[in-house]
mmCIF file of C-alpha atoms and ligand atoms in Angstrom:
data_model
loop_
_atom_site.group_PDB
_atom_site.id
_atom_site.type_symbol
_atom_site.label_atom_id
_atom_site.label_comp_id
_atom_site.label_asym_id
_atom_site.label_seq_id
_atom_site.Cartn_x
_atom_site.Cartn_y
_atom_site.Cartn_z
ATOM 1 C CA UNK A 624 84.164 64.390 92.674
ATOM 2 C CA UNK A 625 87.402 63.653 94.084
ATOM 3 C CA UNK A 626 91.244 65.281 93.342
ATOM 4 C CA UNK A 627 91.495 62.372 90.736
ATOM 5 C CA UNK A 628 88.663 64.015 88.186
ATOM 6 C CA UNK A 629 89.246 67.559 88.919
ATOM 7 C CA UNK A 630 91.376 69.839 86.545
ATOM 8 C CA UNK A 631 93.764 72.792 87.251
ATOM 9 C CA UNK A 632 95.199 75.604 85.727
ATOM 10 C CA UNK A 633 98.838 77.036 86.700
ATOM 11 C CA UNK A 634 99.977 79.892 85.379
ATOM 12 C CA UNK A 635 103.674 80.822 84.490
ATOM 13 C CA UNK A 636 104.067 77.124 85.327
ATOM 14 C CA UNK A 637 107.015 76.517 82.724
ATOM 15 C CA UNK A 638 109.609 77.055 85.810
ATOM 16 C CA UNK A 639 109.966 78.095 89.291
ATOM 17 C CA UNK A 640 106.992 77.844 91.796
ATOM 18 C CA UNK A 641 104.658 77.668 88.812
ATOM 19 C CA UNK A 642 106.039 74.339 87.797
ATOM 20 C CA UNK A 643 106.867 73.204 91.284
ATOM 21 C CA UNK A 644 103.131 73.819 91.785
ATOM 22 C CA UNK A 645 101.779 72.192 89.120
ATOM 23 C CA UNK A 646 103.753 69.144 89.626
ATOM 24 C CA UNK A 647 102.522 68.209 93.585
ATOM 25 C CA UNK A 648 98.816 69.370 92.505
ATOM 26 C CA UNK A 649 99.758 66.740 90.005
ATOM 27 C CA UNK A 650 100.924 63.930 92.120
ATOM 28 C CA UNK A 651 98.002 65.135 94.294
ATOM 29 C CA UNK A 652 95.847 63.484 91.633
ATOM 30 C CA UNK A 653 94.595 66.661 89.478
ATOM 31 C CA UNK A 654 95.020 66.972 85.871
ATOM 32 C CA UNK A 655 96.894 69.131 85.209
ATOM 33 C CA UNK A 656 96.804 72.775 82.187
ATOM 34 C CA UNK A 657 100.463 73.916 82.395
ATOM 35 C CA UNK A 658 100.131 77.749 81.201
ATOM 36 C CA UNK A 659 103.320 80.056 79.833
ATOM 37 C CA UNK A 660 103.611 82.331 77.330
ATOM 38 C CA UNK A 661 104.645 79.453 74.993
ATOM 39 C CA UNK A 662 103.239 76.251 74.373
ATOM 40 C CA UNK A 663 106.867 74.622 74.250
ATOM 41 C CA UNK A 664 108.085 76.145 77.542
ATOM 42 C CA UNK A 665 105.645 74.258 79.190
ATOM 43 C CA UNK A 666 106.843 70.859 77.741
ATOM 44 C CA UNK A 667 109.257 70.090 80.201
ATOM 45 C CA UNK A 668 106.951 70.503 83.420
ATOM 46 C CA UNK A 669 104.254 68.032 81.179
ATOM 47 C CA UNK A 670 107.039 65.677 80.805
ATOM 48 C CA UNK A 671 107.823 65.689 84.172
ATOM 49 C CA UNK A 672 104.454 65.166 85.081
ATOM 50 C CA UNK A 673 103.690 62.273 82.615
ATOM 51 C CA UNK A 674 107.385 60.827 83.409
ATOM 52 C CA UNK A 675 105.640 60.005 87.515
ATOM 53 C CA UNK A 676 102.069 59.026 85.921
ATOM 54 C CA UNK A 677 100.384 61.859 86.216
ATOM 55 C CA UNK A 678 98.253 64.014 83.485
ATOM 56 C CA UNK A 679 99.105 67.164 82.046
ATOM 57 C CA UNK A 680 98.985 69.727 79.017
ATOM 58 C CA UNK A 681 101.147 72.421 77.661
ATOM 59 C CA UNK A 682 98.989 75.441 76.533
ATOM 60 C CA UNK A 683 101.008 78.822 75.397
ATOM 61 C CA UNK A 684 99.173 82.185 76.355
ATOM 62 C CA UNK A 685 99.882 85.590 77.674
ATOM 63 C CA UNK A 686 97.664 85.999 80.601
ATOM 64 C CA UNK A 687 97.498 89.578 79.669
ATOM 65 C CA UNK A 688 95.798 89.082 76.438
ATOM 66 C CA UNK A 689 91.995 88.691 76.637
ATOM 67 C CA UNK A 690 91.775 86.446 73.416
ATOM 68 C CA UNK A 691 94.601 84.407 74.621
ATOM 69 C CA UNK A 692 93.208 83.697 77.695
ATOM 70 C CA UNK A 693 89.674 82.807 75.824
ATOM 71 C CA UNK A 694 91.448 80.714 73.787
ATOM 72 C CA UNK A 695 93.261 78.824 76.215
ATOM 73 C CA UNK A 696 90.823 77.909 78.987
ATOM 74 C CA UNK A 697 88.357 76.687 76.006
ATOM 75 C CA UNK A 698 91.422 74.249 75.396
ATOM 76 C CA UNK A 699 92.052 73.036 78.934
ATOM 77 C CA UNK A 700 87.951 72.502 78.616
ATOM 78 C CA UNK A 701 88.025 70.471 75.867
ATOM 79 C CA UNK A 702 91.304 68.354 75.846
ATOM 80 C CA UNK A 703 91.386 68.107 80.033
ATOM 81 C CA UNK A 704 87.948 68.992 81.141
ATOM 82 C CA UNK A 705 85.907 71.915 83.472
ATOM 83 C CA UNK A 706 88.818 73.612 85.770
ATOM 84 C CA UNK A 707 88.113 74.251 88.896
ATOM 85 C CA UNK A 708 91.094 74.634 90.603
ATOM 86 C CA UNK A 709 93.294 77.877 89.173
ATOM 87 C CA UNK A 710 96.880 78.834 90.409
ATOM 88 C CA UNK A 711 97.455 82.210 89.048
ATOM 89 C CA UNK A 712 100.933 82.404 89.304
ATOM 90 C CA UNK A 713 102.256 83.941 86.053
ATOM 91 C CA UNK A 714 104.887 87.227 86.789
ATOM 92 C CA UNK A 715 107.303 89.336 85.637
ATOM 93 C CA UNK A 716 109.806 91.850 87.288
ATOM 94 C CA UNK A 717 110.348 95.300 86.043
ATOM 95 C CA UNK A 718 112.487 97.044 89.212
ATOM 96 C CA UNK A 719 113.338 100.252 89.172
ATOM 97 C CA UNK A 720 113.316 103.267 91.750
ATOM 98 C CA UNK A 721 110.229 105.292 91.244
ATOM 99 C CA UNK A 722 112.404 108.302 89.581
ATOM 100 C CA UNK A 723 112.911 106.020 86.879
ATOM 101 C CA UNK A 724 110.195 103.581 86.435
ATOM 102 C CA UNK A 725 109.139 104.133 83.074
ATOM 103 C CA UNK A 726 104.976 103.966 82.123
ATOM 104 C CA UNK A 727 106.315 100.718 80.537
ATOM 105 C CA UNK A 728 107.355 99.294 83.625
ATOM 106 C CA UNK A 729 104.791 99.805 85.398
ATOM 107 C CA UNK A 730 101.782 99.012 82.763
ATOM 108 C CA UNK A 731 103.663 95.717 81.814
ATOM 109 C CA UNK A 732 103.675 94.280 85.876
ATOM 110 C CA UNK A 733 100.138 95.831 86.231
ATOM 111 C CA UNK A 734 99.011 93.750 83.099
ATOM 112 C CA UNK A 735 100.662 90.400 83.803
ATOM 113 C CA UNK A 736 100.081 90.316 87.852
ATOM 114 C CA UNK A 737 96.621 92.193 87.919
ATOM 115 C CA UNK A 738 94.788 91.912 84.638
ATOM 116 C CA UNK A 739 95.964 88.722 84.386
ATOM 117 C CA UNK A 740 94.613 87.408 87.083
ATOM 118 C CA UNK A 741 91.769 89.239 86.580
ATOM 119 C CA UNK A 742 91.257 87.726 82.949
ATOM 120 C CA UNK A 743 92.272 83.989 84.129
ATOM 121 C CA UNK A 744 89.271 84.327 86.941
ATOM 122 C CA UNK A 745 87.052 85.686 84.544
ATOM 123 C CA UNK A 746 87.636 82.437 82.088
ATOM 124 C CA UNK A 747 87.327 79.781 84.499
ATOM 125 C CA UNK A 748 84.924 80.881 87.401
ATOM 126 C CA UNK A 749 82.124 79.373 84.766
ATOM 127 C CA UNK A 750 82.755 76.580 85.229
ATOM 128 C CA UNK A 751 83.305 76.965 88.952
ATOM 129 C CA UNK A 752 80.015 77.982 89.308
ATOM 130 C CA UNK A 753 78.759 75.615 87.559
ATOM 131 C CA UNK A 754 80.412 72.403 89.292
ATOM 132 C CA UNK A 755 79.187 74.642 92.520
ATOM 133 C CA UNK A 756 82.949 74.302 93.229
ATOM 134 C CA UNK A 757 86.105 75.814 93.117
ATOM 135 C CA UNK A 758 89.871 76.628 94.456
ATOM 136 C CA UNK A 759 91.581 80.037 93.527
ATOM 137 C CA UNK A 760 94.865 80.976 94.536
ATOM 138 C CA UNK A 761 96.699 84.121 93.703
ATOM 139 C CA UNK A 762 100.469 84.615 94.418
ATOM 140 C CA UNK A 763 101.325 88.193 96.462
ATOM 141 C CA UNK A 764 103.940 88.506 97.613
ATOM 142 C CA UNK A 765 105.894 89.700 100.810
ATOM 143 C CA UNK A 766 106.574 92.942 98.123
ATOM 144 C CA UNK A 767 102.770 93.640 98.885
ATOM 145 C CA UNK A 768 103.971 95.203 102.147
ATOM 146 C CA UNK A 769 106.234 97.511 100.132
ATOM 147 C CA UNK A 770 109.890 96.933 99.027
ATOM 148 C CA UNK A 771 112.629 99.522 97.513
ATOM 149 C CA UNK A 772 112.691 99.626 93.756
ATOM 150 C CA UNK A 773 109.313 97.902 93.092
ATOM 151 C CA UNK A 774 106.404 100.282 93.191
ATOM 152 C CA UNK A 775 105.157 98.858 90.525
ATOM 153 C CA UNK A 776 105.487 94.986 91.567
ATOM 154 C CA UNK A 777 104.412 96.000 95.140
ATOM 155 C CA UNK A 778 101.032 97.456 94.002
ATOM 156 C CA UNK A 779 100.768 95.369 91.596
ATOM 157 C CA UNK A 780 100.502 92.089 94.668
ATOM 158 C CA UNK A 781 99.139 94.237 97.225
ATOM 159 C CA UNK A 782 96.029 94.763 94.448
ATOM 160 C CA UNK A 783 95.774 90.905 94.187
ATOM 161 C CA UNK A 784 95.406 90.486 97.929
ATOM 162 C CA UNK A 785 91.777 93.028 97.387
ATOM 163 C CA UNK A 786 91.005 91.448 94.028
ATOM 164 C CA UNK A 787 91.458 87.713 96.409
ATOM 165 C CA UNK A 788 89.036 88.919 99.147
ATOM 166 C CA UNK A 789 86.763 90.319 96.755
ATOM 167 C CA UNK A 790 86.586 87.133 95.217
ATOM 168 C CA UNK A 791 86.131 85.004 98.191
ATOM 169 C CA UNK A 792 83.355 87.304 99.196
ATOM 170 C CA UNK A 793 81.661 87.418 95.475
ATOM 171 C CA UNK A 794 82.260 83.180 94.967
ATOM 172 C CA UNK A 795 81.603 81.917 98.150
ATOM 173 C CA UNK A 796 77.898 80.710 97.775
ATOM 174 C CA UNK A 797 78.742 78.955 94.909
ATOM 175 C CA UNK A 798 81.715 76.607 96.630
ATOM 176 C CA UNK A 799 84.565 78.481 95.118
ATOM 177 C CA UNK A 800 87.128 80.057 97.725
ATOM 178 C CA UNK A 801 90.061 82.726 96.692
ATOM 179 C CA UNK A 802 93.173 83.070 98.855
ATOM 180 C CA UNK A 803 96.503 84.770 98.269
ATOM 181 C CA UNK A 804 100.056 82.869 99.048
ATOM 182 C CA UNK A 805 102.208 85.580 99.739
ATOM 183 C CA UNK A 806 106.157 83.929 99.306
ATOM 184 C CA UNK A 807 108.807 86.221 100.538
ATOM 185 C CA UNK A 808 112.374 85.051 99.689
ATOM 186 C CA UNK A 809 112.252 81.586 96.957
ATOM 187 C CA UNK A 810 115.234 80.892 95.143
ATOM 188 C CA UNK A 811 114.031 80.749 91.500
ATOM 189 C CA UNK A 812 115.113 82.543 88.023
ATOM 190 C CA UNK A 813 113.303 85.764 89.378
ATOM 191 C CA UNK A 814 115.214 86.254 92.237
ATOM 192 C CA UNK A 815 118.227 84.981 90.121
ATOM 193 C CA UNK A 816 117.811 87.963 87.842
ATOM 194 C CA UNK A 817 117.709 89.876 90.681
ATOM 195 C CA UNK A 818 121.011 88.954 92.265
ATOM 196 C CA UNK A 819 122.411 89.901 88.491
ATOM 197 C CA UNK A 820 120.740 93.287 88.227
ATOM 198 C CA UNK A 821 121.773 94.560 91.978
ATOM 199 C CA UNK A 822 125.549 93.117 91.194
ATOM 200 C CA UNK A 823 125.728 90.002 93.184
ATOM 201 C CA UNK A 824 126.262 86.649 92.700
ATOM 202 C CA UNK A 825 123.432 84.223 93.414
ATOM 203 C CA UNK A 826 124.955 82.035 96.322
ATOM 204 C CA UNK A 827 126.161 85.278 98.054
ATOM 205 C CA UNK A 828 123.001 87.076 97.589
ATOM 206 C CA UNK A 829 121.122 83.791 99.002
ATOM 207 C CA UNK A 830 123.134 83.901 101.960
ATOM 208 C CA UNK A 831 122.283 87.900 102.636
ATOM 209 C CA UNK A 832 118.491 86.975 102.559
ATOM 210 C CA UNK A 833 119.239 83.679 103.963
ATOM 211 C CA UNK A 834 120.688 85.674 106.973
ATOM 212 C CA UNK A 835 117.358 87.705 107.877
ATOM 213 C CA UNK A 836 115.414 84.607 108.014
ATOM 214 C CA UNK A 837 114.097 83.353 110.840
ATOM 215 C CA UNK A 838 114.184 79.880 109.813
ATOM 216 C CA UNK A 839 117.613 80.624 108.634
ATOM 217 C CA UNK A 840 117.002 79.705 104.857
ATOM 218 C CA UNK A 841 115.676 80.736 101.854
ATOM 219 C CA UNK A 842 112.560 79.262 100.294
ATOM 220 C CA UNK A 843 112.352 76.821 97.398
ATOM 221 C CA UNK A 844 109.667 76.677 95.383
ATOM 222 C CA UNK A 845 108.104 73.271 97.028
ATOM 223 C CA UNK A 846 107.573 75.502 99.937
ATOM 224 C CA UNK A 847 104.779 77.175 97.814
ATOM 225 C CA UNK A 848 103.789 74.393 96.340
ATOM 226 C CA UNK A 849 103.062 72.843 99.677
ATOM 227 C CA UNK A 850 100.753 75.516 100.403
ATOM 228 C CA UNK A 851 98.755 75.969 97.138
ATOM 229 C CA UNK A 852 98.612 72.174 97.800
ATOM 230 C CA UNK A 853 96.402 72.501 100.575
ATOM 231 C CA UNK A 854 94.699 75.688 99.803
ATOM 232 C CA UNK A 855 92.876 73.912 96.749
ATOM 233 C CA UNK A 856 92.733 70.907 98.718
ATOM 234 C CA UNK A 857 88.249 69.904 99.144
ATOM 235 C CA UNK A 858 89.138 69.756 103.050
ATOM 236 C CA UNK A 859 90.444 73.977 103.140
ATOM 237 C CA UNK A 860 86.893 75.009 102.030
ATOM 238 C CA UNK A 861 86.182 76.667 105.150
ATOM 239 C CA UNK A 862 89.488 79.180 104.337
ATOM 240 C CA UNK A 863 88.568 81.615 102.133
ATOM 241 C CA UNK A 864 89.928 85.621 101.166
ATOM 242 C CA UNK A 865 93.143 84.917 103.460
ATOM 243 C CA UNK A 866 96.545 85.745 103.009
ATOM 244 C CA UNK A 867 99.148 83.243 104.012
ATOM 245 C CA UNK A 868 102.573 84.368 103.694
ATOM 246 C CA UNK A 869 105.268 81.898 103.186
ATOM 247 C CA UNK A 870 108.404 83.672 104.115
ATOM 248 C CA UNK A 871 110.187 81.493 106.463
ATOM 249 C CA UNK A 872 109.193 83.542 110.004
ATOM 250 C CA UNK A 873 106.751 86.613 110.027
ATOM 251 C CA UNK A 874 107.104 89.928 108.078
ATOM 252 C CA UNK A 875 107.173 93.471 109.785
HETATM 253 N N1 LIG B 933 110.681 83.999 93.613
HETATM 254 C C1 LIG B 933 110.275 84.738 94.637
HETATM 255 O O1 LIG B 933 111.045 85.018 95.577
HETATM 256 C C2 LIG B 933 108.852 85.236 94.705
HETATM 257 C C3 LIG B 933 108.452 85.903 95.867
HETATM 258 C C4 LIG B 933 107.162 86.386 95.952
HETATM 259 C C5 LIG B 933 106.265 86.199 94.915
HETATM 260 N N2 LIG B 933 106.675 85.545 93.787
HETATM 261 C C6 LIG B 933 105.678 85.384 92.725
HETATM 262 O O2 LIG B 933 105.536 84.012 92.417
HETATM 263 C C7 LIG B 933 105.235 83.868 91.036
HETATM 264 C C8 LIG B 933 106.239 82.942 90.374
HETATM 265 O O3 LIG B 933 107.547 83.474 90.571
HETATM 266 P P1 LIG B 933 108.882 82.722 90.110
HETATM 267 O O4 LIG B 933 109.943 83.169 91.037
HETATM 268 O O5 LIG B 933 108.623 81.284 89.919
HETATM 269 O O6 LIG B 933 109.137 83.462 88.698
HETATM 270 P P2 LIG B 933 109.820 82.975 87.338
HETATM 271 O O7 LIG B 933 110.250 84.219 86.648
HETATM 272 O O8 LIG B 933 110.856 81.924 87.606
HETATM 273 O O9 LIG B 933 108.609 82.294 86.542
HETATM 274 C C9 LIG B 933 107.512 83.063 86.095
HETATM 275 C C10 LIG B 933 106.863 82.350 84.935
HETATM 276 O O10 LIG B 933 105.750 83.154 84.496
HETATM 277 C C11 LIG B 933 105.765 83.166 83.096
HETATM 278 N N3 LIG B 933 105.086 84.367 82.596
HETATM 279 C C12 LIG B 933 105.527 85.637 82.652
HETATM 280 N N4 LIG B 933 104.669 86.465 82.045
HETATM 281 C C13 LIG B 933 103.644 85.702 81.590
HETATM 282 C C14 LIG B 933 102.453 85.976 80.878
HETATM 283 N N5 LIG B 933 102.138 87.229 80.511
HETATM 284 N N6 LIG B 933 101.629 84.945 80.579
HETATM 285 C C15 LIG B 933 101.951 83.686 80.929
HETATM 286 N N7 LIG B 933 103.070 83.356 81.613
HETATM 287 C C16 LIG B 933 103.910 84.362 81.934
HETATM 288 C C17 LIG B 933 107.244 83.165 82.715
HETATM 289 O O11 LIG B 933 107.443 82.780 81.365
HETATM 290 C C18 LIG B 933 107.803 82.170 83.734
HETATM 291 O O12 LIG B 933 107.752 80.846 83.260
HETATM 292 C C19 LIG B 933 105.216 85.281 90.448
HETATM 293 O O13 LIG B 933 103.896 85.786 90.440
HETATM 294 C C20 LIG B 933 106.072 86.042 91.421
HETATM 295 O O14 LIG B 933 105.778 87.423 91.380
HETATM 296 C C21 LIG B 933 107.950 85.059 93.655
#
């Protein structure tokens, strides 16, 4: 089997790295299930994917939801084919400082980031197994190493960085490998709403993080995509249960 007959699954993939990552494993030859919580979110990333030849479907689900997810990988199954290649990339923000981080806060980034990956793994390492091959990636994040204001998201992506090893040690004989991208800085909607909720405006709060860069820039989301790219690449299937952050220079 070759990139042209194999199917993936991106997560959140309506915008941001999500669609930037289902778009290059795309034009890397995959078909392509676009995931977000609604079908019609995903239409533009399809489009764009069709629009440059490639193959692609819209499918609405909350990763949280157990049903949902059911319900969604048997559709990638039966209108795309077996996936064996799954991005889970679907997130949400709720920042706060710990004082005031309500049980809301922090069950709602636990359910999308954790359980959701958890649930989307669940789903499709069937048919993994049964192809005898398979490419997980899970997006940490530099947050993983702690950050001000996001106990909950921090926990929430150092827990996928276990629940990736643990994978790569549980799949491993059966040709499926797990690693975690780990992006620091990417200039998307998230970060965006960030800028908004600490008071600054976007450019200026670009050029702050821009500033304690190494590589003297923020990331865009093809940055990720580059790396998920080659992490569910056939030829990476000696890299398994490692973190690779993406942050422009190394982290502290
Ligand atoms: N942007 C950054 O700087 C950055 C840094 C590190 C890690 N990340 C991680 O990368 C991933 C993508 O981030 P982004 O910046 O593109 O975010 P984004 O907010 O632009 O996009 C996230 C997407 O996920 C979807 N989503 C949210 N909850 C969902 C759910 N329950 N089910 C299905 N889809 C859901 C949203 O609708 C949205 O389309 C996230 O996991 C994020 O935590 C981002």
């Amino acid at each position: 089997m070759t990139e042209q007959n194999r199917v993936a699954i991106v997560t959140g993939a309506a915008r941001g790295i999500g669609a930037a990552t289902a778009i290059r494993l795309a034009a890397d030859g995959y078909a392509v299930a676009v995931i977000d919580l609604e079908e019609s979110a995903g239409k533009d990333t399809v489009e764009k994917i069709t629009a440059a030849g490639g193959k692609a479907l819209a499918v609405g689900a909350d990763v949280s939801n157990a049903e949902q997810v059911a319900a969604a990988v048997d559709r990638v199954v039966a209108e795309l084919g077996a996936p064996t290649i799954l991005v889970n990339n679907a997130g949400v923000l709720r920042d706060n400082l710990l004082f005031k981080m309500s049980e809301s806060d922090w069950d709602t980034v636990m359910n999308v980031h954790l359980k959701g990956a958890f649930l989307m793994s669940k789903a499709c390492q069937k048919h993994m197994v049964d192809a005898g091959y398979g490419r997980i990636v899970n997006l940490s994040s530099s947050s993983a190493l702690g950050n001000r204001g996001q106990a909950n998201y921090s926990a929430a992506k150092a827990g996928l960085q276990g629940f990736t090893k643990t994978l790569a040690k549980e799949l491993g004989k059966f040709g499926v490998t797990a690693n975690a991208v780990a992006p620091g800085f990417i200039a998307t909607d998230m970060t965006a709403a960030t800028a908004e909720r600490v008071g600054m405006g976007f450019e200026e709060f670009k050029a702050a993080a821009a500033s304690m860069i190494p590589v003297n820039r923020v990331g865009v989301p093809d940055d990720i995509a580059h790396t998920v790219s080659f992490l569910v690449s056939e030829g990476a299937g000696f890299v398994s249960g490692q973190v690779i952050y993406v942050a422009g220079g190394p982290l502290d």
